[in-house]
Amino acid sequence: MSRKYIVPFLFLHFFILINAQIKTSNGGIPVRTPPMGWMSWNFFGDNLQEKDIHEIADAMVDSGMLDAGYQYVFIDDGWQGGRDSKNNIIPDSKKFPSGMKALADYVHKKGLKLGIYSDAAQLTCAGYTGSLNFEEQDAVTFASWGIDYLKYDYCNAPGDSITAKIRYKAMSEALQHSGRDIALGVCEWGQRQPWKWAAAVGGNVWRTTGDIRDKWKNIDSDFGSGILDIMDGNAELNKYAASGTWNDMDMLIVGLYGKKGPSSDLGGIGCNDIEYRTQMSIWCMMASPLATSNDVRNMNEATKRILLNKEIIKLNQDALGKQCERKVYNKTWNVFLKPLANGDCALAILNHSNVPLDFSLLFSEIGLGGKYEIRDVWAHKIIGKDKKWKGNILSHETKVLRLKKIHD
Ligand code: GLA
């Protein structure tokens, strides 16, 4: 090939490669930053009603959630009303009297997107109609309603990973043939290491852990996972998250305050605002999808400050798409580092002990040579220019610092 064609050829090749990679790695629809929205499960359980979802959609716009990036209304389990005489899946007509197409239209008019839920078996986790053997038909139905995202659960399905891969691939292919861009959320709770295969079978995001409960951490034998347990379960999986395919740490419990319902099972007694702020910090650092699950119609000021902090959200949505790396892990501290697209990096320091403690770190100890401008992301201000940081961190608090290199 003559030299004059080499550059355009390489460029074209690169372009095809990138697009092919996006097509095959996430089932045809690029989800370049972690999906953000509100999910119905923790607040409504399976008792969700069309009227409530309208109110939630209204509140997402009025409260500034949409403006902050929360785009999806994710309908979880409990919307289904079985199948009609032609085996089309239908919504429960008492809960959704106007139907799902009307709901999607309502949500879309507000600039939001609609997610829905099904399961890779005959029945879902809460015992409603699942999609096994109806993948193509259900995907076409979802597309005809205007659905933008499917959370695909794995209750009542066999435990082996070969079957899981087959069933998720079947749904992913069905979505790709449905005529609409519908993202796919794999929800088998990390039991078959989906970070190793879910992207290849078409998942955009995959849950890495069991269901989160509204608690700081699991104590004694109540078995429910809290913020710290989910964080630990996800911390070493950073190499599997990439732009377009994400480790999903389950819903944000911010603002639930032990409200009862699914998040209050298994010891979910609620958290304080410092702990909720830590959840937001860590989920953003780990580039997890952000699915709020509180009552966004009635948020107190503390909850709004946590969920609507655009600076922390910016770290979550950063174009480089890297999940943070855990640099320090001992019985008192967790320190995480997340590289960012513009060359800055975000540093999160979590005091998981039960007392406030002083902390000091020479940035070079975690591989950051040179001097940095230091910005406190929760305080929204530049707090110094230095090669180190020291300060006091409250019990269960996470400091998040954005570091911009000034010189070597
Ligand atoms: C499973 C999922 C939850 C929720 C429920 C619904 O437990 O992990 O997130 O979707 O099912 O029944």
PDB file of N, CA and C in Angstrom, residues 136-205:
ATOM      1  N   GLU A 136     -37.582 -13.568  22.417  1.00  0.00           N
ATOM      2  CA  GLU A 136     -37.792 -12.761  21.200  1.00  0.00           C
ATOM      3  C   GLU A 136     -39.111 -11.987  21.297  1.00  0.00           C
ATOM      4  N   GLN A 137     -40.141 -12.698  21.729  1.00  0.00           N
ATOM      5  CA  GLN A 137     -41.470 -12.077  21.788  1.00  0.00           C
ATOM      6  C   GLN A 137     -41.504 -10.945  22.822  1.00  0.00           C
ATOM      7  N   ASP A 138     -40.890 -11.184  23.969  1.00  0.00           N
ATOM      8  CA  ASP A 138     -40.899 -10.139  25.009  1.00  0.00           C
ATOM      9  C   ASP A 138     -40.050  -8.940  24.595  1.00  0.00           C
ATOM     10  N   ALA A 139     -38.933  -9.216  23.944  1.00  0.00           N
ATOM     11  CA  ALA A 139     -38.070  -8.103  23.517  1.00  0.00           C
ATOM     12  C   ALA A 139     -38.817  -7.215  22.514  1.00  0.00           C
ATOM     13  N   VAL A 140     -39.555  -7.856  21.602  1.00  0.00           N
ATOM     14  CA  VAL A 140     -40.336  -7.078  20.625  1.00  0.00           C
ATOM     15  C   VAL A 140     -41.432  -6.285  21.350  1.00  0.00           C
ATOM     16  N   THR A 141     -42.052  -6.905  22.335  1.00  0.00           N
ATOM     17  CA  THR A 141     -43.074  -6.191  23.118  1.00  0.00           C
ATOM     18  C   THR A 141     -42.453  -4.997  23.833  1.00  0.00           C
ATOM     19  N   PHE A 142     -41.319  -5.224  24.499  1.00  0.00           N
ATOM     20  CA  PHE A 142     -40.661  -4.121  25.216  1.00  0.00           C
ATOM     21  C   PHE A 142     -40.333  -2.980  24.232  1.00  0.00           C
ATOM     22  N   ALA A 143     -39.816  -3.373  23.051  1.00  0.00           N
ATOM     23  CA  ALA A 143     -39.461  -2.351  22.047  1.00  0.00           C
ATOM     24  C   ALA A 143     -40.707  -1.584  21.613  1.00  0.00           C
ATOM     25  N   SER A 144     -41.828  -2.306  21.439  1.00  0.00           N
ATOM     26  CA  SER A 144     -43.054  -1.633  20.960  1.00  0.00           C
ATOM     27  C   SER A 144     -43.587  -0.659  22.021  1.00  0.00           C
ATOM     28  N   TRP A 145     -43.275  -0.931  23.291  1.00  0.00           N
ATOM     29  CA  TRP A 145     -43.704  -0.004  24.343  1.00  0.00           C
ATOM     30  C   TRP A 145     -42.790   1.223  24.430  1.00  0.00           C
ATOM     31  N   GLY A 146     -41.559   1.072  23.925  1.00  0.00           N
ATOM     32  CA  GLY A 146     -40.595   2.183  24.040  1.00  0.00           C
ATOM     33  C   GLY A 146     -39.667   2.045  25.233  1.00  0.00           C
ATOM     34  N   ILE A 147     -39.426   0.800  25.634  1.00  0.00           N
ATOM     35  CA  ILE A 147     -38.519   0.542  26.762  1.00  0.00           C
ATOM     36  C   ILE A 147     -37.066   0.803  26.337  1.00  0.00           C
ATOM     37  N   ASP A 148     -36.265   1.342  27.264  1.00  0.00           N
ATOM     38  CA  ASP A 148     -34.882   1.697  26.950  1.00  0.00           C
ATOM     39  C   ASP A 148     -33.847   0.823  27.664  1.00  0.00           C
ATOM     40  N   TYR A 149     -34.306   0.035  28.637  1.00  0.00           N
ATOM     41  CA  TYR A 149     -33.345  -0.712  29.478  1.00  0.00           C
ATOM     42  C   TYR A 149     -34.081  -1.908  30.064  1.00  0.00           C
ATOM     43  N   LEU A 150     -33.404  -3.043  30.122  1.00  0.00           N
ATOM     44  CA  LEU A 150     -33.998  -4.223  30.764  1.00  0.00           C
ATOM     45  C   LEU A 150     -33.086  -4.722  31.875  1.00  0.00           C
ATOM     46  N   LYS A 151     -33.614  -4.766  33.096  1.00  0.00           N
ATOM     47  CA  LYS A 151     -32.900  -5.450  34.200  1.00  0.00           C
ATOM     48  C   LYS A 151     -33.357  -6.896  34.161  1.00  0.00           C
ATOM     49  N   TYR A 152     -32.410  -7.817  33.937  1.00  0.00           N
ATOM     50  CA  TYR A 152     -32.783  -9.210  33.713  1.00  0.00           C
ATOM     51  C   TYR A 152     -32.258 -10.055  34.870  1.00  0.00           C
ATOM     52  N   ASP A 153     -33.170 -10.501  35.700  1.00  0.00           N
ATOM     53  CA  ASP A 153     -32.837 -11.173  36.957  1.00  0.00           C
ATOM     54  C   ASP A 153     -32.627 -12.671  36.724  1.00  0.00           C
ATOM     55  N   TYR A 154     -32.235 -13.383  37.796  1.00  0.00           N
ATOM     56  CA  TYR A 154     -31.876 -14.796  37.601  1.00  0.00           C
ATOM     57  C   TYR A 154     -32.470 -15.726  38.656  1.00  0.00           C
ATOM     58  N   CYS A 155     -33.531 -15.286  39.320  1.00  0.00           N
ATOM     59  CA  CYS A 155     -34.178 -16.200  40.277  1.00  0.00           C
ATOM     60  C   CYS A 155     -34.814 -17.369  39.538  1.00  0.00           C
ATOM     61  N   ASN A 156     -34.943 -18.495  40.203  1.00  0.00           N
ATOM     62  CA  ASN A 156     -35.623 -19.690  39.673  1.00  0.00           C
ATOM     63  C   ASN A 156     -34.939 -20.282  38.438  1.00  0.00           C
ATOM     64  N   ALA A 157     -33.657 -19.963  38.270  1.00  0.00           N
ATOM     65  CA  ALA A 157     -32.884 -20.500  37.142  1.00  0.00           C
ATOM     66  C   ALA A 157     -31.799 -21.422  37.702  1.00  0.00           C
ATOM     67  N   PRO A 158     -31.280 -22.348  36.871  1.00  0.00           N
ATOM     68  CA  PRO A 158     -30.265 -23.281  37.384  1.00  0.00           C
ATOM     69  C   PRO A 158     -28.977 -22.554  37.804  1.00  0.00           C
ATOM     70  N   GLY A 159     -28.228 -23.157  38.728  1.00  0.00           N
ATOM     71  CA  GLY A 159     -27.077 -22.476  39.313  1.00  0.00           C
ATOM     72  C   GLY A 159     -25.828 -22.410  38.459  1.00  0.00           C
ATOM     73  N   ASP A 160     -25.710 -23.257  37.439  1.00  0.00           N
ATOM     74  CA  ASP A 160     -24.431 -23.315  36.710  1.00  0.00           C
ATOM     75  C   ASP A 160     -24.240 -22.103  35.804  1.00  0.00           C
ATOM     76  N   SER A 161     -22.975 -21.829  35.474  1.00  0.00           N
ATOM     77  CA  SER A 161     -22.740 -20.616  34.685  1.00  0.00           C
ATOM     78  C   SER A 161     -22.969 -20.832  33.185  1.00  0.00           C
ATOM     79  N   ILE A 162     -22.893 -22.072  32.721  1.00  0.00           N
ATOM     80  CA  ILE A 162     -23.125 -22.304  31.280  1.00  0.00           C
ATOM     81  C   ILE A 162     -24.561 -21.904  30.924  1.00  0.00           C
ATOM     82  N   THR A 163     -25.503 -22.345  31.756  1.00  0.00           N
ATOM     83  CA  THR A 163     -26.908 -21.994  31.497  1.00  0.00           C
ATOM     84  C   THR A 163     -27.103 -20.476  31.586  1.00  0.00           C
ATOM     85  N   ALA A 164     -26.459 -19.871  32.591  1.00  0.00           N
ATOM     86  CA  ALA A 164     -26.616 -18.410  32.744  1.00  0.00           C
ATOM     87  C   ALA A 164     -26.151 -17.692  31.475  1.00  0.00           C
ATOM     88  N   LYS A 165     -24.999 -18.099  30.956  1.00  0.00           N
ATOM     89  CA  LYS A 165     -24.479 -17.439  29.742  1.00  0.00           C
ATOM     90  C   LYS A 165     -25.452 -17.622  28.578  1.00  0.00           C
ATOM     91  N   ILE A 166     -25.979 -18.836  28.450  1.00  0.00           N
ATOM     92  CA  ILE A 166     -26.912 -19.113  27.341  1.00  0.00           C
ATOM     93  C   ILE A 166     -28.167 -18.243  27.474  1.00  0.00           C
ATOM     94  N   ARG A 167     -28.691 -18.170  28.694  1.00  0.00           N
ATOM     95  CA  ARG A 167     -29.960 -17.437  28.883  1.00  0.00           C
ATOM     96  C   ARG A 167     -29.765 -15.929  28.711  1.00  0.00           C
ATOM     97  N   TYR A 168     -28.646 -15.396  29.208  1.00  0.00           N
ATOM     98  CA  TYR A 168     -28.419 -13.954  29.030  1.00  0.00           C
ATOM     99  C   TYR A 168     -28.140 -13.619  27.559  1.00  0.00           C
ATOM    100  N   LYS A 169     -27.434 -14.534  26.879  1.00  0.00           N
ATOM    101  CA  LYS A 169     -27.144 -14.285  25.462  1.00  0.00           C
ATOM    102  C   LYS A 169     -28.447 -14.297  24.657  1.00  0.00           C
ATOM    103  N   ALA A 170     -29.328 -15.226  25.009  1.00  0.00           N
ATOM    104  CA  ALA A 170     -30.607 -15.314  24.280  1.00  0.00           C
ATOM    105  C   ALA A 170     -31.364 -13.988  24.415  1.00  0.00           C
ATOM    106  N   MET A 171     -31.402 -13.432  25.608  1.00  0.00           N
ATOM    107  CA  MET A 171     -32.137 -12.173  25.780  1.00  0.00           C
ATOM    108  C   MET A 171     -31.404 -11.020  25.108  1.00  0.00           C
ATOM    109  N   SER A 172     -30.083 -11.025  25.202  1.00  0.00           N
ATOM    110  CA  SER A 172     -29.317  -9.945  24.572  1.00  0.00           C
ATOM    111  C   SER A 172     -29.554  -9.941  23.051  1.00  0.00           C
ATOM    112  N   GLU A 173     -29.532 -11.136  22.456  1.00  0.00           N
ATOM    113  CA  GLU A 173     -29.756 -11.208  21.001  1.00  0.00           C
ATOM    114  C   GLU A 173     -31.178 -10.803  20.647  1.00  0.00           C
ATOM    115  N   ALA A 174     -32.109 -11.210  21.494  1.00  0.00           N
ATOM    116  CA  ALA A 174     -33.509 -10.825  21.253  1.00  0.00           C
ATOM    117  C   ALA A 174     -33.645  -9.298  21.290  1.00  0.00           C
ATOM    118  N   LEU A 175     -32.974  -8.667  22.241  1.00  0.00           N
ATOM    119  CA  LEU A 175     -33.052  -7.198  22.325  1.00  0.00           C
ATOM    120  C   LEU A 175     -32.439  -6.573  21.077  1.00  0.00           C
ATOM    121  N   GLN A 176     -31.338  -7.171  20.621  1.00  0.00           N
ATOM    122  CA  GLN A 176     -30.695  -6.614  19.426  1.00  0.00           C
ATOM    123  C   GLN A 176     -31.557  -6.743  18.181  1.00  0.00           C
ATOM    124  N   HIS A 177     -32.421  -7.763  18.166  1.00  0.00           N
ATOM    125  CA  HIS A 177     -33.313  -7.948  17.004  1.00  0.00           C
ATOM    126  C   HIS A 177     -34.639  -7.217  17.183  1.00  0.00           C
ATOM    127  N   SER A 178     -34.797  -6.532  18.304  1.00  0.00           N
ATOM    128  CA  SER A 178     -36.118  -5.983  18.635  1.00  0.00           C
ATOM    129  C   SER A 178     -36.463  -4.711  17.869  1.00  0.00           C
ATOM    130  N   GLY A 179     -35.442  -4.106  17.250  1.00  0.00           N
ATOM    131  CA  GLY A 179     -35.708  -2.873  16.502  1.00  0.00           C
ATOM    132  C   GLY A 179     -35.553  -1.625  17.365  1.00  0.00           C
ATOM    133  N   ARG A 180     -35.165  -1.770  18.608  1.00  0.00           N
ATOM    134  CA  ARG A 180     -34.966  -0.603  19.466  1.00  0.00           C
ATOM    135  C   ARG A 180     -33.691  -0.789  20.283  1.00  0.00           C
ATOM    136  N   ASP A 181     -33.008   0.310  20.591  1.00  0.00           N
ATOM    137  CA  ASP A 181     -31.832   0.229  21.463  1.00  0.00           C
ATOM    138  C   ASP A 181     -32.287   0.029  22.892  1.00  0.00           C
ATOM    139  N   ILE A 182     -32.073  -1.158  23.414  1.00  0.00           N
ATOM    140  CA  ILE A 182     -32.454  -1.448  24.807  1.00  0.00           C
ATOM    141  C   ILE A 182     -31.212  -1.987  25.515  1.00  0.00           C
ATOM    142  N   ALA A 183     -30.768  -1.267  26.530  1.00  0.00           N
ATOM    143  CA  ALA A 183     -29.583  -1.709  27.273  1.00  0.00           C
ATOM    144  C   ALA A 183     -29.953  -2.901  28.145  1.00  0.00           C
ATOM    145  N   LEU A 184     -28.945  -3.721  28.465  1.00  0.00           N
ATOM    146  CA  LEU A 184     -29.206  -4.941  29.243  1.00  0.00           C
ATOM    147  C   LEU A 184     -28.421  -4.944  30.558  1.00  0.00           C
ATOM    148  N   GLY A 185     -29.150  -5.058  31.649  1.00  0.00           N
ATOM    149  CA  GLY A 185     -28.545  -5.178  32.975  1.00  0.00           C
ATOM    150  C   GLY A 185     -28.619  -6.626  33.438  1.00  0.00           C
ATOM    151  N   VAL A 186     -27.457  -7.248  33.630  1.00  0.00           N
ATOM    152  CA  VAL A 186     -27.389  -8.643  34.085  1.00  0.00           C
ATOM    153  C   VAL A 186     -27.466  -8.640  35.612  1.00  0.00           C
ATOM    154  N   CYS A 187     -28.383  -9.452  36.150  1.00  0.00           N
ATOM    155  CA  CYS A 187     -28.585  -9.423  37.609  1.00  0.00           C
ATOM    156  C   CYS A 187     -28.575 -10.849  38.146  1.00  0.00           C
ATOM    157  N   GLU A 188     -27.362 -11.418  38.258  1.00  0.00           N
ATOM    158  CA  GLU A 188     -27.281 -12.750  38.884  1.00  0.00           C
ATOM    159  C   GLU A 188     -26.411 -12.679  40.133  1.00  0.00           C
ATOM    160  N   TRP A 189     -26.276 -11.459  40.659  1.00  0.00           N
ATOM    161  CA  TRP A 189     -25.706 -11.170  41.987  1.00  0.00           C
ATOM    162  C   TRP A 189     -24.238 -11.554  42.147  1.00  0.00           C
ATOM    163  N   GLY A 190     -23.510 -11.643  41.032  1.00  0.00           N
ATOM    164  CA  GLY A 190     -22.075 -11.946  41.121  1.00  0.00           C
ATOM    165  C   GLY A 190     -21.767 -13.401  41.415  1.00  0.00           C
ATOM    166  N   GLN A 191     -22.791 -14.246  41.425  1.00  0.00           N
ATOM    167  CA  GLN A 191     -22.554 -15.631  41.879  1.00  0.00           C
ATOM    168  C   GLN A 191     -21.767 -16.469  40.888  1.00  0.00           C
ATOM    169  N   ARG A 192     -21.847 -16.105  39.601  1.00  0.00           N
ATOM    170  CA  ARG A 192     -21.108 -16.867  38.589  1.00  0.00           C
ATOM    171  C   ARG A 192     -20.031 -16.005  37.933  1.00  0.00           C
ATOM    172  N   GLN A 193     -19.478 -15.063  38.695  1.00  0.00           N
ATOM    173  CA  GLN A 193     -18.434 -14.161  38.221  1.00  0.00           C
ATOM    174  C   GLN A 193     -18.771 -13.513  36.867  1.00  0.00           C
ATOM    175  N   PRO A 194     -19.895 -12.812  36.791  1.00  0.00           N
ATOM    176  CA  PRO A 194     -20.328 -12.261  35.501  1.00  0.00           C
ATOM    177  C   PRO A 194     -19.348 -11.238  34.926  1.00  0.00           C
ATOM    178  N   TRP A 195     -18.473 -10.673  35.786  1.00  0.00           N
ATOM    179  CA  TRP A 195     -17.484  -9.728  35.269  1.00  0.00           C
ATOM    180  C   TRP A 195     -16.577 -10.392  34.238  1.00  0.00           C
ATOM    181  N   LYS A 196     -16.536 -11.738  34.245  1.00  0.00           N
ATOM    182  CA  LYS A 196     -15.682 -12.438  33.279  1.00  0.00           C
ATOM    183  C   LYS A 196     -16.410 -12.753  31.971  1.00  0.00           C
ATOM    184  N   TRP A 197     -17.752 -12.717  31.962  1.00  0.00           N
ATOM    185  CA  TRP A 197     -18.440 -13.140  30.734  1.00  0.00           C
ATOM    186  C   TRP A 197     -19.649 -12.285  30.318  1.00  0.00           C
ATOM    187  N   ALA A 198     -20.137 -11.437  31.222  1.00  0.00           N
ATOM    188  CA  ALA A 198     -21.404 -10.757  30.909  1.00  0.00           C
ATOM    189  C   ALA A 198     -21.273  -9.786  29.724  1.00  0.00           C
ATOM    190  N   ALA A 199     -20.112  -9.134  29.596  1.00  0.00           N
ATOM    191  CA  ALA A 199     -19.946  -8.216  28.461  1.00  0.00           C
ATOM    192  C   ALA A 199     -19.979  -9.007  27.154  1.00  0.00           C
ATOM    193  N   ALA A 200     -19.335 -10.158  27.160  1.00  0.00           N
ATOM    194  CA  ALA A 200     -19.254 -10.959  25.930  1.00  0.00           C
ATOM    195  C   ALA A 200     -20.623 -11.481  25.501  1.00  0.00           C
ATOM    196  N   VAL A 201     -21.533 -11.707  26.436  1.00  0.00           N
ATOM    197  CA  VAL A 201     -22.870 -12.166  26.025  1.00  0.00           C
ATOM    198  C   VAL A 201     -23.851 -11.006  25.868  1.00  0.00           C
ATOM    199  N   GLY A 202     -23.344  -9.778  25.961  1.00  0.00           N
ATOM    200  CA  GLY A 202     -24.204  -8.644  25.603  1.00  0.00           C
ATOM    201  C   GLY A 202     -24.687  -7.783  26.762  1.00  0.00           C
ATOM    202  N   GLY A 203     -24.167  -8.007  27.963  1.00  0.00           N
ATOM    203  CA  GLY A 203     -24.598  -7.175  29.096  1.00  0.00           C
ATOM    204  C   GLY A 203     -23.896  -5.822  29.087  1.00  0.00           C
ATOM    205  N   ASN A 204     -24.633  -4.784  29.439  1.00  0.00           N
ATOM    206  CA  ASN A 204     -24.018  -3.464  29.596  1.00  0.00           C
ATOM    207  C   ASN A 204     -23.513  -3.258  31.021  1.00  0.00           C
ATOM    208  N   VAL A 205     -24.260  -3.804  31.971  1.00  0.00           N
ATOM    209  CA  VAL A 205     -23.859  -3.738  33.372  1.00  0.00           C
ATOM    210  C   VAL A 205     -24.176  -5.094  33.979  1.00  0.00           C
TER     211      VAL A 205
END
